[in-house]
RNA sequence: GGGCCCGUGGGUUAGUUUGGUCUAUACUUGUGGCUUUGGGAGCCAUAGACUCCGGUUCAAAUCCGGGCGGGCCCA
């Protein structure tokens, strides 16, 4: 492909890069279902590993529920059905038989898990119950699909918890927010936390906290969400426990969901006209070694390159030796496209000088690294890269937020922050007029200064809202 | 839900308006070889396609109908 100006042609750039860098093969003949290629899957698995690390740290247990859910279970929570009914895939036949009870492919796993939670949760000593799973979910998306960002089969993370009461569930949500903090820093993805307006909360939730980031298009993209269910599901699914007083009480529940969108976001936010830029934290290959061969020294250089590879591997660096029969320039471009954070060139000059040439994808510069203790120096470069990517992305998000006083001041490509009286009608007016969506009110809650007015009706505005065009 | 468009080697594409000269164009990629290697090398050889089914016609990549697949716009 010709170099594409990422800023001007983001859609083309993105669609092209995910295939060209070998993340997915979009030719699978079902809309919204792509094939994960090894390189893309590796990146996803590394993101998953970060999630697992956080889940383990916070004592969640990993589970894995079946993909199929009986219609009878799905039907138990009315709002949930209303919200997801239109995008469910159904299994109505098995072999030659029509099924008495149709089965659906999970669009999310509440209705699969909660009948089981009802069996598992008996006593207050069983609580809190903190589980999560990493599975694929299915949603019959009718809009245009896009690799990682809008799919019909979604690689999905979902944590589901049960608690003794509302307060404990709230503590869980606080913990979820803290998890996100770590996690986003690792991915170098900044985000905005908002409590979704009532008309946009998750189907069945008491309230929903949305995690949104901003893409280079100036539109926001939801990275994940955290839901307080209160007892909305526990009642229909009969999740009760016996408290210390011997009474049967409904559990309070929360969920936390994220998806392969995280990968799409990393690609979209950090990439440049040369291709992807992976933060070292999730780069499938953190450092690639390109041997510079010339007549007469091939074996010697290759031997040194292999030695270097072993040394770095021993240091825990994900390193790859590119011994393909291409010229160096071709390899440079290839690995830049794939987003490898560090390229190590080793030729006779370097061997004789006791160093390697390190080309840093993020910093865009080349530096000489001493062979002695190279691993340590490389890790420092990685740290610096994480920091640069994080700061850069964060300032883009911060700079795109504009405070406005009247909703007709909303500018495309920005996230507007405005006063809001809290009336749903004013919310809809904003959405209809601007074509943008109301992300929600700030989390944690943020008081408005004296005299702040609703950007629609001019009444007293007790809270802020964020307004943005979304993906 | 409504409307529109598209389907040619692995990828991008010419050809479709006006059926025949298509034994299908070009670039890229793949494979084998020679040569080369500090920023996408060159040469030689070679492989590879008209989405499927039906219709019209002496003749279909081209026209018509349907299926499947893909894309776009509006609500």
PDB file of C-alpha atoms in Angstrom, chain A residues 284-455:
ATOM      1  CA  UNK A 284       3.850  -9.349  20.256  1.00  0.00           C
ATOM      2  CA  UNK A 285       7.440  -8.654  19.283  1.00  0.00           C
ATOM      3  CA  UNK A 286       9.107  -6.023  21.425  1.00  0.00           C
ATOM      4  CA  UNK A 287      12.430  -6.026  19.664  1.00  0.00           C
ATOM      5  CA  UNK A 288      13.356  -7.352  16.277  1.00  0.00           C
ATOM      6  CA  UNK A 289      16.921  -8.072  15.339  1.00  0.00           C
ATOM      7  CA  UNK A 290      17.895  -7.310  11.771  1.00  0.00           C
ATOM      8  CA  UNK A 291      21.301  -8.703  10.876  1.00  0.00           C
ATOM      9  CA  UNK A 292      23.215  -6.649   8.348  1.00  0.00           C
ATOM     10  CA  UNK A 293      25.005  -9.136   6.190  1.00  0.00           C
ATOM     11  CA  UNK A 294      27.511  -8.639   3.454  1.00  0.00           C
ATOM     12  CA  UNK A 295      29.803 -10.858   1.482  1.00  0.00           C
ATOM     13  CA  UNK A 296      32.143 -12.964   3.553  1.00  0.00           C
ATOM     14  CA  UNK A 297      30.779 -12.176   6.992  1.00  0.00           C
ATOM     15  CA  UNK A 298      27.319 -13.710   6.844  1.00  0.00           C
ATOM     16  CA  UNK A 299      27.932 -16.543   9.241  1.00  0.00           C
ATOM     17  CA  UNK A 300      29.787 -14.439  11.727  1.00  0.00           C
ATOM     18  CA  UNK A 301      27.090 -11.758  11.853  1.00  0.00           C
ATOM     19  CA  UNK A 302      24.302 -14.333  12.081  1.00  0.00           C
ATOM     20  CA  UNK A 303      26.063 -15.999  14.953  1.00  0.00           C
ATOM     21  CA  UNK A 304      26.326 -12.693  16.833  1.00  0.00           C
ATOM     22  CA  UNK A 305      22.702 -11.957  16.067  1.00  0.00           C
ATOM     23  CA  UNK A 306      21.643 -15.293  17.511  1.00  0.00           C
ATOM     24  CA  UNK A 307      23.723 -14.643  20.596  1.00  0.00           C
ATOM     25  CA  UNK A 308      22.026 -11.301  21.050  1.00  0.00           C
ATOM     26  CA  UNK A 309      18.651 -12.943  20.613  1.00  0.00           C
ATOM     27  CA  UNK A 310      19.420 -15.464  23.346  1.00  0.00           C
ATOM     28  CA  UNK A 311      20.687 -12.783  25.706  1.00  0.00           C
ATOM     29  CA  UNK A 312      17.579 -10.678  25.318  1.00  0.00           C
ATOM     30  CA  UNK A 313      15.272 -13.650  25.605  1.00  0.00           C
ATOM     31  CA  UNK A 314      16.959 -14.511  28.863  1.00  0.00           C
ATOM     32  CA  UNK A 315      16.123 -10.995  30.021  1.00  0.00           C
ATOM     33  CA  UNK A 316      12.450 -11.663  29.363  1.00  0.00           C
ATOM     34  CA  UNK A 317      12.215  -9.517  26.252  1.00  0.00           C
ATOM     35  CA  UNK A 318       9.966 -10.713  23.430  1.00  0.00           C
ATOM     36  CA  UNK A 319      12.582 -10.702  20.722  1.00  0.00           C
ATOM     37  CA  UNK A 320      12.596 -11.979  17.174  1.00  0.00           C
ATOM     38  CA  UNK A 321      15.517 -12.511  14.843  1.00  0.00           C
ATOM     39  CA  UNK A 322      14.557 -11.674  11.280  1.00  0.00           C
ATOM     40  CA  UNK A 323      16.646 -14.048   9.221  1.00  0.00           C
ATOM     41  CA  UNK A 324      14.526 -13.783   6.102  1.00  0.00           C
ATOM     42  CA  UNK A 325      16.315 -13.357   2.839  1.00  0.00           C
ATOM     43  CA  UNK A 326      15.296  -9.747   2.282  1.00  0.00           C
ATOM     44  CA  UNK A 327      17.354  -6.644   2.167  1.00  0.00           C
ATOM     45  CA  UNK A 328      17.531  -4.607   5.372  1.00  0.00           C
ATOM     46  CA  UNK A 329      15.477  -1.696   4.042  1.00  0.00           C
ATOM     47  CA  UNK A 330      12.584  -3.992   3.288  1.00  0.00           C
ATOM     48  CA  UNK A 331      12.699  -5.406   6.780  1.00  0.00           C
ATOM     49  CA  UNK A 332      12.830  -1.967   8.368  1.00  0.00           C
ATOM     50  CA  UNK A 333       9.642  -0.971   6.641  1.00  0.00           C
ATOM     51  CA  UNK A 334       7.981  -4.272   7.330  1.00  0.00           C
ATOM     52  CA  UNK A 335       8.578  -4.135  11.072  1.00  0.00           C
ATOM     53  CA  UNK A 336       7.658  -0.507  11.291  1.00  0.00           C
ATOM     54  CA  UNK A 337       4.354  -1.358   9.656  1.00  0.00           C
ATOM     55  CA  UNK A 338       3.801  -4.076  12.221  1.00  0.00           C
ATOM     56  CA  UNK A 339       4.504  -1.706  15.053  1.00  0.00           C
ATOM     57  CA  UNK A 340       7.518  -3.338  16.680  1.00  0.00           C
ATOM     58  CA  UNK A 341       8.748  -0.790  19.239  1.00  0.00           C
ATOM     59  CA  UNK A 342      12.432  -1.466  18.830  1.00  0.00           C
ATOM     60  CA  UNK A 343      14.594  -2.590  15.940  1.00  0.00           C
ATOM     61  CA  UNK A 344      18.116  -3.758  16.609  1.00  0.00           C
ATOM     62  CA  UNK A 345      20.490  -3.671  13.694  1.00  0.00           C
ATOM     63  CA  UNK A 346      23.645  -5.659  14.030  1.00  0.00           C
ATOM     64  CA  UNK A 347      26.403  -5.664  11.416  1.00  0.00           C
ATOM     65  CA  UNK A 348      30.178  -5.838  11.335  1.00  0.00           C
ATOM     66  CA  UNK A 349      30.535  -2.236  12.472  1.00  0.00           C
ATOM     67  CA  UNK A 350      28.464  -2.960  15.552  1.00  0.00           C
ATOM     68  CA  UNK A 351      30.198  -6.185  16.360  1.00  0.00           C
ATOM     69  CA  UNK A 352      33.569  -4.514  16.142  1.00  0.00           C
ATOM     70  CA  UNK A 353      32.370  -1.552  18.202  1.00  0.00           C
ATOM     71  CA  UNK A 354      30.706  -3.729  20.832  1.00  0.00           C
ATOM     72  CA  UNK A 355      27.279  -2.184  20.322  1.00  0.00           C
ATOM     73  CA  UNK A 356      24.031  -2.546  18.394  1.00  0.00           C
ATOM     74  CA  UNK A 357      22.096   0.120  16.548  1.00  0.00           C
ATOM     75  CA  UNK A 358      18.695   0.570  18.112  1.00  0.00           C
ATOM     76  CA  UNK A 359      15.946   2.242  16.083  1.00  0.00           C
ATOM     77  CA  UNK A 360      13.107   3.350  18.309  1.00  0.00           C
ATOM     78  CA  UNK A 361       9.685   3.252  16.680  1.00  0.00           C
ATOM     79  CA  UNK A 362       8.068   5.623  19.159  1.00  0.00           C
ATOM     80  CA  UNK A 363      10.852   8.156  19.517  1.00  0.00           C
ATOM     81  CA  UNK A 364      11.667   7.971  15.824  1.00  0.00           C
ATOM     82  CA  UNK A 365      15.387   7.963  16.441  1.00  0.00           C
ATOM     83  CA  UNK A 366      18.372   5.672  16.255  1.00  0.00           C
ATOM     84  CA  UNK A 367      20.795   5.258  19.127  1.00  0.00           C
ATOM     85  CA  UNK A 368      23.801   3.085  19.804  1.00  0.00           C
ATOM     86  CA  UNK A 369      23.321   0.623  22.631  1.00  0.00           C
ATOM     87  CA  UNK A 370      26.278  -1.097  24.250  1.00  0.00           C
ATOM     88  CA  UNK A 371      26.206  -4.859  23.943  1.00  0.00           C
ATOM     89  CA  UNK A 372      27.198  -5.127  27.549  1.00  0.00           C
ATOM     90  CA  UNK A 373      23.984  -4.884  29.554  1.00  0.00           C
ATOM     91  CA  UNK A 374      21.880  -4.282  26.452  1.00  0.00           C
ATOM     92  CA  UNK A 375      18.817  -5.843  28.038  1.00  0.00           C
ATOM     93  CA  UNK A 376      18.695  -3.287  30.826  1.00  0.00           C
ATOM     94  CA  UNK A 377      19.103  -0.368  28.454  1.00  0.00           C
ATOM     95  CA  UNK A 378      16.408  -1.722  26.184  1.00  0.00           C
ATOM     96  CA  UNK A 379      13.996  -2.009  29.064  1.00  0.00           C
ATOM     97  CA  UNK A 380      14.614   1.634  29.827  1.00  0.00           C
ATOM     98  CA  UNK A 381      13.805   2.501  26.245  1.00  0.00           C
ATOM     99  CA  UNK A 382      10.562   0.560  26.574  1.00  0.00           C
ATOM    100  CA  UNK A 383       9.659   2.466  29.700  1.00  0.00           C
ATOM    101  CA  UNK A 384      10.286   5.732  27.965  1.00  0.00           C
ATOM    102  CA  UNK A 385       8.111   4.596  25.072  1.00  0.00           C
ATOM    103  CA  UNK A 386       5.232   3.734  27.353  1.00  0.00           C
ATOM    104  CA  UNK A 387       5.486   7.154  28.903  1.00  0.00           C
ATOM    105  CA  UNK A 388       5.636   9.005  25.589  1.00  0.00           C
ATOM    106  CA  UNK A 389       2.648   7.155  24.158  1.00  0.00           C
ATOM    107  CA  UNK A 390       0.649   7.695  27.300  1.00  0.00           C
ATOM    108  CA  UNK A 391       1.377  11.402  27.530  1.00  0.00           C
ATOM    109  CA  UNK A 392       0.706  11.978  23.885  1.00  0.00           C
ATOM    110  CA  UNK A 393      -2.611  10.174  23.891  1.00  0.00           C
ATOM    111  CA  UNK A 394      -3.633  11.777  27.139  1.00  0.00           C
ATOM    112  CA  UNK A 395      -3.005  15.290  25.954  1.00  0.00           C
ATOM    113  CA  UNK A 396      -5.031  14.627  22.799  1.00  0.00           C
ATOM    114  CA  UNK A 397      -7.989  13.565  24.895  1.00  0.00           C
ATOM    115  CA  UNK A 398      -7.621  16.472  27.274  1.00  0.00           C
ATOM    116  CA  UNK A 399      -7.309  18.995  24.486  1.00  0.00           C
ATOM    117  CA  UNK A 400     -10.391  17.736  22.743  1.00  0.00           C
ATOM    118  CA  UNK A 401     -12.615  18.575  25.692  1.00  0.00           C
ATOM    119  CA  UNK A 402     -14.241  22.013  25.360  1.00  0.00           C
ATOM    120  CA  UNK A 403     -16.598  23.625  27.767  1.00  0.00           C
ATOM    121  CA  UNK A 404     -19.603  25.173  26.059  1.00  0.00           C
ATOM    122  CA  UNK A 405     -22.497  27.226  27.361  1.00  0.00           C
ATOM    123  CA  UNK A 406     -25.058  26.601  24.673  1.00  0.00           C
ATOM    124  CA  UNK A 407     -25.602  23.339  22.851  1.00  0.00           C
ATOM    125  CA  UNK A 408     -25.354  24.973  19.443  1.00  0.00           C
ATOM    126  CA  UNK A 409     -21.707  25.739  20.206  1.00  0.00           C
ATOM    127  CA  UNK A 410     -20.944  22.058  19.907  1.00  0.00           C
ATOM    128  CA  UNK A 411     -18.112  21.440  17.450  1.00  0.00           C
ATOM    129  CA  UNK A 412     -17.552  18.188  15.668  1.00  0.00           C
ATOM    130  CA  UNK A 413     -14.327  16.466  16.560  1.00  0.00           C
ATOM    131  CA  UNK A 414     -14.466  17.658  20.137  1.00  0.00           C
ATOM    132  CA  UNK A 415     -15.961  16.421  23.340  1.00  0.00           C
ATOM    133  CA  UNK A 416     -18.161  19.154  24.711  1.00  0.00           C
ATOM    134  CA  UNK A 417     -18.647  19.649  28.403  1.00  0.00           C
ATOM    135  CA  UNK A 418     -21.821  21.506  29.210  1.00  0.00           C
ATOM    136  CA  UNK A 419     -24.225  22.258  32.017  1.00  0.00           C
ATOM    137  CA  UNK A 420     -27.343  20.111  32.139  1.00  0.00           C
ATOM    138  CA  UNK A 421     -30.533  20.490  34.115  1.00  0.00           C
ATOM    139  CA  UNK A 422     -31.000  16.731  34.250  1.00  0.00           C
ATOM    140  CA  UNK A 423     -34.155  16.619  32.132  1.00  0.00           C
ATOM    141  CA  UNK A 424     -34.273  13.862  29.566  1.00  0.00           C
ATOM    142  CA  UNK A 425     -35.977  16.175  27.118  1.00  0.00           C
ATOM    143  CA  UNK A 426     -33.035  18.586  27.086  1.00  0.00           C
ATOM    144  CA  UNK A 427     -30.767  15.630  26.542  1.00  0.00           C
ATOM    145  CA  UNK A 428     -32.699  14.522  23.485  1.00  0.00           C
ATOM    146  CA  UNK A 429     -32.722  18.056  22.147  1.00  0.00           C
ATOM    147  CA  UNK A 430     -28.947  18.107  22.265  1.00  0.00           C
ATOM    148  CA  UNK A 431     -28.673  14.736  20.573  1.00  0.00           C
ATOM    149  CA  UNK A 432     -31.160  15.585  17.850  1.00  0.00           C
ATOM    150  CA  UNK A 433     -29.674  18.966  17.122  1.00  0.00           C
ATOM    151  CA  UNK A 434     -25.982  18.068  17.160  1.00  0.00           C
ATOM    152  CA  UNK A 435     -26.157  14.515  15.913  1.00  0.00           C
ATOM    153  CA  UNK A 436     -23.808  13.777  18.784  1.00  0.00           C
ATOM    154  CA  UNK A 437     -24.524  11.603  21.778  1.00  0.00           C
ATOM    155  CA  UNK A 438     -24.571  12.391  25.440  1.00  0.00           C
ATOM    156  CA  UNK A 439     -21.873  10.292  26.992  1.00  0.00           C
ATOM    157  CA  UNK A 440     -23.054  11.062  30.480  1.00  0.00           C
ATOM    158  CA  UNK A 441     -22.192  12.901  33.642  1.00  0.00           C
ATOM    159  CA  UNK A 442     -18.661  12.913  35.064  1.00  0.00           C
ATOM    160  CA  UNK A 443     -17.502  10.103  37.328  1.00  0.00           C
ATOM    161  CA  UNK A 444     -16.670  10.814  40.073  1.00  0.00           C
ATOM    162  CA  UNK A 445     -19.397  13.406  40.348  1.00  0.00           C
ATOM    163  CA  UNK A 446     -18.237  16.933  39.767  1.00  0.00           C
ATOM    164  CA  UNK A 447     -20.087  19.881  41.177  1.00  0.00           C
ATOM    165  CA  UNK A 448     -20.927  22.713  38.853  1.00  0.00           C
ATOM    166  CA  UNK A 449     -19.960  26.236  39.892  1.00  0.00           C
ATOM    167  CA  UNK A 450     -22.655  28.583  41.095  1.00  0.00           C
ATOM    168  CA  UNK A 451     -24.698  29.938  38.204  1.00  0.00           C
ATOM    169  CA  UNK A 452     -24.034  27.108  35.730  1.00  0.00           C
ATOM    170  CA  UNK A 453     -26.966  26.804  33.365  1.00  0.00           C
ATOM    171  CA  UNK A 454     -28.383  24.012  31.280  1.00  0.00           C
ATOM    172  CA  UNK A 455     -27.029  24.357  27.773  1.00  0.00           C
TER     173      UNK A 455
END
